[in-house]
PDB file of C-alpha atoms in Angstrom:
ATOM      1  CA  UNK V  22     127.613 114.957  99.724  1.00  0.00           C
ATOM      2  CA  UNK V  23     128.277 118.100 101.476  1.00  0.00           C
ATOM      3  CA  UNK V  24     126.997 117.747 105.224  1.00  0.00           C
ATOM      4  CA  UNK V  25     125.355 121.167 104.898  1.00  0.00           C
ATOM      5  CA  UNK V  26     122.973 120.108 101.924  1.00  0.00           C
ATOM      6  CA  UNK V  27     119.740 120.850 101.777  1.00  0.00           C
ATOM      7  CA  UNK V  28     119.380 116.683 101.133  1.00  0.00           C
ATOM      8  CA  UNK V  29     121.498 116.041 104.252  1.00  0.00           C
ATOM      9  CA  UNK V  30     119.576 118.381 106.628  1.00  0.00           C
ATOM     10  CA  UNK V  31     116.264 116.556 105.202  1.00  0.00           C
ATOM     11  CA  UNK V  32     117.608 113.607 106.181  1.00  0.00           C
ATOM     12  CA  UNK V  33     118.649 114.379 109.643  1.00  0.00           C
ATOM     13  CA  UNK V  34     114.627 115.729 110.414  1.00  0.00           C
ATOM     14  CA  UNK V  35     113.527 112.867 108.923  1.00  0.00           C
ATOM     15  CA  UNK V  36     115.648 110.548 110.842  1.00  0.00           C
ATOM     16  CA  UNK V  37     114.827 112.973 114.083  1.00  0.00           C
ATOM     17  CA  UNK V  38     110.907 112.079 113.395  1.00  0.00           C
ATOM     18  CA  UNK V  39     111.175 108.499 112.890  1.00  0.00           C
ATOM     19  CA  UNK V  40     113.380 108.470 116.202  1.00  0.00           C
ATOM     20  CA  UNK V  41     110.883 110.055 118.308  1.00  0.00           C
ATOM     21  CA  UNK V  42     108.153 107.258 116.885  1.00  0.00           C
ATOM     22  CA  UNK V  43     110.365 105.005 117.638  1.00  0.00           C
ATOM     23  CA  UNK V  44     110.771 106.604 121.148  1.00  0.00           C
ATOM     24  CA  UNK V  45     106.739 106.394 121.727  1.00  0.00           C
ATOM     25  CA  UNK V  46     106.788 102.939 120.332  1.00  0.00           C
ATOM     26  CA  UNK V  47     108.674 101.823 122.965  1.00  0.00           C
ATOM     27  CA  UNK V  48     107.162 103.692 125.368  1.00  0.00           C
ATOM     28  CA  UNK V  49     104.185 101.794 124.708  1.00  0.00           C
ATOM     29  CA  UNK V  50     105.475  98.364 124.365  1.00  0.00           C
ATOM     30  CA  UNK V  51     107.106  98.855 128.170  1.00  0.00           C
ATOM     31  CA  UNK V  52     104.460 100.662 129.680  1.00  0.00           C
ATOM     32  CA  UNK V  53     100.765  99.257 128.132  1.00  0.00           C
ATOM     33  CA  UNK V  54      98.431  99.210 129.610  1.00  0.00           C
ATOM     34  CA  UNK V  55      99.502 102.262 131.168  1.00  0.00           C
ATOM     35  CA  UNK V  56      97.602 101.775 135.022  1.00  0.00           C
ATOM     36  CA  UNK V  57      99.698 103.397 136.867  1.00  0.00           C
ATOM     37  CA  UNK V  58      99.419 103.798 140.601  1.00  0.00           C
ATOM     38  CA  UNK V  59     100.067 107.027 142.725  1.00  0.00           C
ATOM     39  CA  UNK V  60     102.253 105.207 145.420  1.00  0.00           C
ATOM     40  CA  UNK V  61     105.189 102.917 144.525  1.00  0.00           C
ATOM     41  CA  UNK V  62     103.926  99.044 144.269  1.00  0.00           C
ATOM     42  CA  UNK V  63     107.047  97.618 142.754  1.00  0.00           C
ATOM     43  CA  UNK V  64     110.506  97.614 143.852  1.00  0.00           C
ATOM     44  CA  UNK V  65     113.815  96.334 141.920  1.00  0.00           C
ATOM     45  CA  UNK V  66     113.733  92.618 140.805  1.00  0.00           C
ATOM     46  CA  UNK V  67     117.025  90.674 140.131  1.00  0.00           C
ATOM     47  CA  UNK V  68     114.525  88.384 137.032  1.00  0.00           C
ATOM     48  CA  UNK V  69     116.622  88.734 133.948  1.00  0.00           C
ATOM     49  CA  UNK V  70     117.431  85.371 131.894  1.00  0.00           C
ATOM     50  CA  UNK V  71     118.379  84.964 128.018  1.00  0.00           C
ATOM     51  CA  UNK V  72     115.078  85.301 126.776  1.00  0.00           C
ATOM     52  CA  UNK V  73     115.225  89.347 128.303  1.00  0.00           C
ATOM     53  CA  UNK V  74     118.364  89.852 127.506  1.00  0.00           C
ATOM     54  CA  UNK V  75     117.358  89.219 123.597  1.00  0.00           C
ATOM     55  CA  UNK V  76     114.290  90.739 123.504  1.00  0.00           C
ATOM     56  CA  UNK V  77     115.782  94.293 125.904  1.00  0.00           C
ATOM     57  CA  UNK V  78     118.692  94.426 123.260  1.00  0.00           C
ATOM     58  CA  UNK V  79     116.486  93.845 120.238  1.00  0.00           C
ATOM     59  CA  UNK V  80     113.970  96.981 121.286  1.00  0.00           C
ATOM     60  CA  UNK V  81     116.175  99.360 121.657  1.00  0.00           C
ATOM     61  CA  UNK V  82     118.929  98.448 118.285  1.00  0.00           C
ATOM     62  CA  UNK V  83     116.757 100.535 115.870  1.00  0.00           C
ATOM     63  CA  UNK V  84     116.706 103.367 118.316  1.00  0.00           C
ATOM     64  CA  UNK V  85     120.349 103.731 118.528  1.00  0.00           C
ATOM     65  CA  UNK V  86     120.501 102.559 114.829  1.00  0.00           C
ATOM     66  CA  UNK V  87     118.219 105.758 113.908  1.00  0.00           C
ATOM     67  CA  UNK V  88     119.950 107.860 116.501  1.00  0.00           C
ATOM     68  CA  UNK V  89     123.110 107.538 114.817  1.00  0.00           C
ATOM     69  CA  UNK V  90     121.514 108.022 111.320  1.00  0.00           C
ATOM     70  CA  UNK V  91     119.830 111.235 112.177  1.00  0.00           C
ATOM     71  CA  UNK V  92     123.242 112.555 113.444  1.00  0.00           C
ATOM     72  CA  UNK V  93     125.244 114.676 110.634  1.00  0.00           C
ATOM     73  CA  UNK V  94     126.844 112.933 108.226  1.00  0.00           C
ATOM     74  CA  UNK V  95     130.530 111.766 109.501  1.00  0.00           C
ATOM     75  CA  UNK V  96     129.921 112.329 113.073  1.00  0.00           C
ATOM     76  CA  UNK V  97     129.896 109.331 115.140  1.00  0.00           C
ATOM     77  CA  UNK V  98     126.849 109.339 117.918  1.00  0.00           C
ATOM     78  CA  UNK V  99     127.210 106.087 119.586  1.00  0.00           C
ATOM     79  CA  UNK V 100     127.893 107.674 122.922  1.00  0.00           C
ATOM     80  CA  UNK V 101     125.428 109.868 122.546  1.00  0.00           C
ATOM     81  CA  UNK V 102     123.644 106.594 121.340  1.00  0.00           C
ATOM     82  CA  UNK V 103     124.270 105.076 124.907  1.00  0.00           C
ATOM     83  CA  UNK V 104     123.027 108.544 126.892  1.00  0.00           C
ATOM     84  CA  UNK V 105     120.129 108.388 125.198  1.00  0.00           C
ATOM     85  CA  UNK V 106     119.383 104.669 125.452  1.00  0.00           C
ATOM     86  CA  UNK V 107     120.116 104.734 129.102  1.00  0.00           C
ATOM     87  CA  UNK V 108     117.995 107.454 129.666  1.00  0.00           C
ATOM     88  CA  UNK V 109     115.061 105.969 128.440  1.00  0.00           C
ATOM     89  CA  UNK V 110     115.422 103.393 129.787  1.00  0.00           C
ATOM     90  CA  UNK V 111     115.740 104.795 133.031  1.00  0.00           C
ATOM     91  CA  UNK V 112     112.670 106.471 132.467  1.00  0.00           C
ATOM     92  CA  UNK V 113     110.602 103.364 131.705  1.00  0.00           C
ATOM     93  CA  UNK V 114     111.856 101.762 134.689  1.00  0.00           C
ATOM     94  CA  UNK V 115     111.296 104.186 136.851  1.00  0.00           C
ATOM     95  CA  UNK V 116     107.881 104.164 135.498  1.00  0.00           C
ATOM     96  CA  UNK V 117     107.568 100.993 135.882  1.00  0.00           C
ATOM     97  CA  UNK V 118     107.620 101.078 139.972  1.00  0.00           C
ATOM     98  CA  UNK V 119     103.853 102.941 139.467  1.00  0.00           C
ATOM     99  CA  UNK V 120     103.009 100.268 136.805  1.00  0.00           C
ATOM    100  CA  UNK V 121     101.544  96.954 138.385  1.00  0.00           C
ATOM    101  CA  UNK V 122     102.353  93.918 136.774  1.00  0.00           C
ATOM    102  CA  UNK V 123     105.476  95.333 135.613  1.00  0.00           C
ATOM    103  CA  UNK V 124     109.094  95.077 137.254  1.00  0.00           C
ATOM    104  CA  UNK V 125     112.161  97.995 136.649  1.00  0.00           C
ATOM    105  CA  UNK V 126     115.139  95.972 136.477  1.00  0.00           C
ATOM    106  CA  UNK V 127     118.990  97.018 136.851  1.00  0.00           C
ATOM    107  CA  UNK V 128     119.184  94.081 134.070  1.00  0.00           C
ATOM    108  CA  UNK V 129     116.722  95.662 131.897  1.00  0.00           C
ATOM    109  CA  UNK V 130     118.375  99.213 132.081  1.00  0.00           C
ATOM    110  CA  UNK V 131     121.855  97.568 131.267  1.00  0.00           C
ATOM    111  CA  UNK V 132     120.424  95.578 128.500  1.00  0.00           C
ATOM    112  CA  UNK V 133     118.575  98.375 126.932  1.00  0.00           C
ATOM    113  CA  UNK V 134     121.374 100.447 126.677  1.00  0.00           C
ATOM    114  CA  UNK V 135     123.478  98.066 125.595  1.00  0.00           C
ATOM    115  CA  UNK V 136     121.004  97.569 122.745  1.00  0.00           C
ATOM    116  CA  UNK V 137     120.823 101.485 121.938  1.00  0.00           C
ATOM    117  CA  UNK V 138     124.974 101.265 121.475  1.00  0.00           C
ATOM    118  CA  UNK V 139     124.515  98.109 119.073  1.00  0.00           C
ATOM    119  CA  UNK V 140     122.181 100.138 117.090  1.00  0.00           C
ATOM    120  CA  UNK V 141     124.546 103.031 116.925  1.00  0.00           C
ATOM    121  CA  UNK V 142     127.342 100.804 116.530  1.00  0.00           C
ATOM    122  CA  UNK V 143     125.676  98.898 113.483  1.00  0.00           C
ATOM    123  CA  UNK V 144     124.531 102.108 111.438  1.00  0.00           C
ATOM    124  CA  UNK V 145     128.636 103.542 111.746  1.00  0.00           C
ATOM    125  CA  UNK V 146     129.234 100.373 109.777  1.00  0.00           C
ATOM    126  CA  UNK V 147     126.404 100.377 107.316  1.00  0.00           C
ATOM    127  CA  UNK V 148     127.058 103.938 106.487  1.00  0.00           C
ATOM    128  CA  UNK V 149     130.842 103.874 106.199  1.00  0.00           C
ATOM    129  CA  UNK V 150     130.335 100.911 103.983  1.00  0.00           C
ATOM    130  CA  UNK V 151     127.008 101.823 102.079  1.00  0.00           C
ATOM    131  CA  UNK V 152     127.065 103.481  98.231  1.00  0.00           C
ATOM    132  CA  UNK V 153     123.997 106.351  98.363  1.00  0.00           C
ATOM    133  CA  UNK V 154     123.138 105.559  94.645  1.00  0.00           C
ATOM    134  CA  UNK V 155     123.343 102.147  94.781  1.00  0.00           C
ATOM    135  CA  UNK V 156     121.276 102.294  98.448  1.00  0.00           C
ATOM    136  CA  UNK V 157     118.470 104.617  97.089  1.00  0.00           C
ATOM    137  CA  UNK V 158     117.646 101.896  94.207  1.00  0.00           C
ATOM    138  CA  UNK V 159     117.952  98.860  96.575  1.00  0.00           C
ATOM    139  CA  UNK V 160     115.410 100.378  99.185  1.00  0.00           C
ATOM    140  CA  UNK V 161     113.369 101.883  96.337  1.00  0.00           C
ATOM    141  CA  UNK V 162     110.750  98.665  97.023  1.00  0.00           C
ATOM    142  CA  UNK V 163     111.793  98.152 100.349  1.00  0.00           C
ATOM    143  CA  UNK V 164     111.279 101.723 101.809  1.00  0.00           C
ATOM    144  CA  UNK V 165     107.066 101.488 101.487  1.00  0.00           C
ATOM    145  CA  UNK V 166     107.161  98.073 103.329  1.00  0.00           C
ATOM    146  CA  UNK V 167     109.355  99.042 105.979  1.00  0.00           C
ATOM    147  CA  UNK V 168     107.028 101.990 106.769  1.00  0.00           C
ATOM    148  CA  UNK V 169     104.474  99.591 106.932  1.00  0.00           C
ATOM    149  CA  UNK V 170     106.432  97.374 109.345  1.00  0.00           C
ATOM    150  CA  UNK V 171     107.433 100.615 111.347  1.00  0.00           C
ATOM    151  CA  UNK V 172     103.742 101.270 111.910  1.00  0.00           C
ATOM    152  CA  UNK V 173     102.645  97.565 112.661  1.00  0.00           C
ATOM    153  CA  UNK V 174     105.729  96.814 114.927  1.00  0.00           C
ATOM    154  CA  UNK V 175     104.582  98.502 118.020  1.00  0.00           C
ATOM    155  CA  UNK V 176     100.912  96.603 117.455  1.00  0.00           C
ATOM    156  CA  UNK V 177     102.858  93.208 117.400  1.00  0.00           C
ATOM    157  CA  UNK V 178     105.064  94.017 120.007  1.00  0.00           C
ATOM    158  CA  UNK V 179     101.640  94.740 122.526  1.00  0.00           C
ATOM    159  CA  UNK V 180     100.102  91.523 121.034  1.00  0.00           C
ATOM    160  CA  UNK V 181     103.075  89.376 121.940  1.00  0.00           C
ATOM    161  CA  UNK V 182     103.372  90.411 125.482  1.00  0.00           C
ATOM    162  CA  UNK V 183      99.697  89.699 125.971  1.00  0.00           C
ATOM    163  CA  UNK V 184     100.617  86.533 124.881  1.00  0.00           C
ATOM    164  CA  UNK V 185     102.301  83.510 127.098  1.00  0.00           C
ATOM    165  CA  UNK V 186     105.514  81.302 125.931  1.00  0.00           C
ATOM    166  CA  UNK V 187     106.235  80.318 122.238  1.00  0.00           C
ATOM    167  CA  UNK V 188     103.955  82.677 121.272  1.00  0.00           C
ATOM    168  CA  UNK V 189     105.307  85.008 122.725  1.00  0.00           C
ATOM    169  CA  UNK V 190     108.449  84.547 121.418  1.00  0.00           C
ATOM    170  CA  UNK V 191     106.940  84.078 117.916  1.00  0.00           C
ATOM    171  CA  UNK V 192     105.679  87.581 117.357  1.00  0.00           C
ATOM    172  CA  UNK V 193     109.410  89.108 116.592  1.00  0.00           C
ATOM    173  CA  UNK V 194     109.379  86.786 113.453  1.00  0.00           C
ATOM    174  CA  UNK V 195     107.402  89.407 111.224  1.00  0.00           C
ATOM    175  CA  UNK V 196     110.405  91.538 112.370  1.00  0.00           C
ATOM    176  CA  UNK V 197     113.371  89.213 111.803  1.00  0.00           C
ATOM    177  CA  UNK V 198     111.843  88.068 108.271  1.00  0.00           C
ATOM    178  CA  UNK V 199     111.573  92.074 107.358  1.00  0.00           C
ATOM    179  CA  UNK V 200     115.468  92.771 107.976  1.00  0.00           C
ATOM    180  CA  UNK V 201     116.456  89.138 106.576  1.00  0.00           C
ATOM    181  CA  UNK V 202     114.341  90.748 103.454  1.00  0.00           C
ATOM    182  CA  UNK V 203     116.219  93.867 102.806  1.00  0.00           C
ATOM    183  CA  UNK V 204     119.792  92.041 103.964  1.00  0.00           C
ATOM    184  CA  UNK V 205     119.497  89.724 101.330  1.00  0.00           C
ATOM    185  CA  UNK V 206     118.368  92.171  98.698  1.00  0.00           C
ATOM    186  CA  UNK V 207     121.416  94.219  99.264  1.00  0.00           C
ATOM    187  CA  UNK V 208     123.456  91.156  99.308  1.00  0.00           C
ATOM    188  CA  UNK V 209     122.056  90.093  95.903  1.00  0.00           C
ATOM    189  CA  UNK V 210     122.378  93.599  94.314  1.00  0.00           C
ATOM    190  CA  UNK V 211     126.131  93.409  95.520  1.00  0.00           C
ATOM    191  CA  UNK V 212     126.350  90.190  93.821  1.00  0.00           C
ATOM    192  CA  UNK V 213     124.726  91.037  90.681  1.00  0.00           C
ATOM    193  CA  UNK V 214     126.795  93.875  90.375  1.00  0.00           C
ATOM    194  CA  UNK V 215     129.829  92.207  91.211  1.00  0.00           C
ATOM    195  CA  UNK V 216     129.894  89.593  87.923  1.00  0.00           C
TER     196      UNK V 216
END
């Protein structure tokens, strides 16, 4: 496909769109219940174990992922990917010293950019690797669901930080079962058409 088509340039708004949702989705997952203070009432906190490292890298993959997808076919974004993820995250953390109950971590702002390259990282692979026909008919069930997921995602995400331990923990499942979903159906349709 010629990176000037009409398709292409479609894609690239679309991806744009879904980006800045993704963007606000965040956003609200970091910054809920958005009482903010007019003087400082936070200041840097060193907290950071496995559990945020996960759960920092895991928010921001499918913003990098649809950076890099929005970007002109061919052109690799994943530093771009890492501005942008480091940005925003910089942003929410600074935010975060007007937000009570909330703590801006150096940790977080490493992690979340670190997440934003992943993303970027992953979606180089998937497209160098991915047939468009053969995509368009795997996704042509999935696409309607994952829309759905998009728009439930940041609801689950607000849910699960309300909530305390395993539960917690146990709200990223809807998630994790979505992608294990379309993985496997592209992994199947590569199998079926292999024999």
């Amino acid at each position: 496909m010629h990176p000037n088509s009409a398709s292409d340039k479609t894609g690239q708004r679309l991806g744009r769109a879904l980006l800045v949702y993704l963007v606000m989705a965040v956003a609200v997952v970091t910054l809920a219940p958005f009482r903010f203070s007019p003087e400082p009432v936070n200041g840097l906190t060193t907290i950071g174990g496995a559990f945020d490292l996960v759960m920092n890298v895991v928010m921001f993959v499918p913003v990098g992922f649809i950076h890099q997808l929005s970007r002109p076919h061919g052109k690799s974004a994943w530093r771009s990917a890492l501005m942008m993820g480091a940005a925003l995250s910089a942003l929410i953390e600074a935010a975060q010293f007007y937000t009570p109950g909330r703590y801006p971590s150096l940790f977080d702002l490493a992690t979340n950019t670190a997440g934003a390259g992943l993303g970027a990282w992953v979606a180089t692979l998937a497209l160098g690797r991915a047939d468009p026909a053969r995509t368009v008919r795997t996704f042509a069930v999935e696409l309607p669901l994952m829309g759905l997921v998009y728009l439930l995602a940041p609801l689950l995400w607000l849910v699960g930080l309300g909530s305390e331990g395993a539960a917690r923990a146990s709200v990223f499942l809807p998630l994790a079962a979505s992608a294990g979903w379309i993985i496997g159906a592209e992994a199947g349709l590569r199998y079926d058409f292999n024999h």
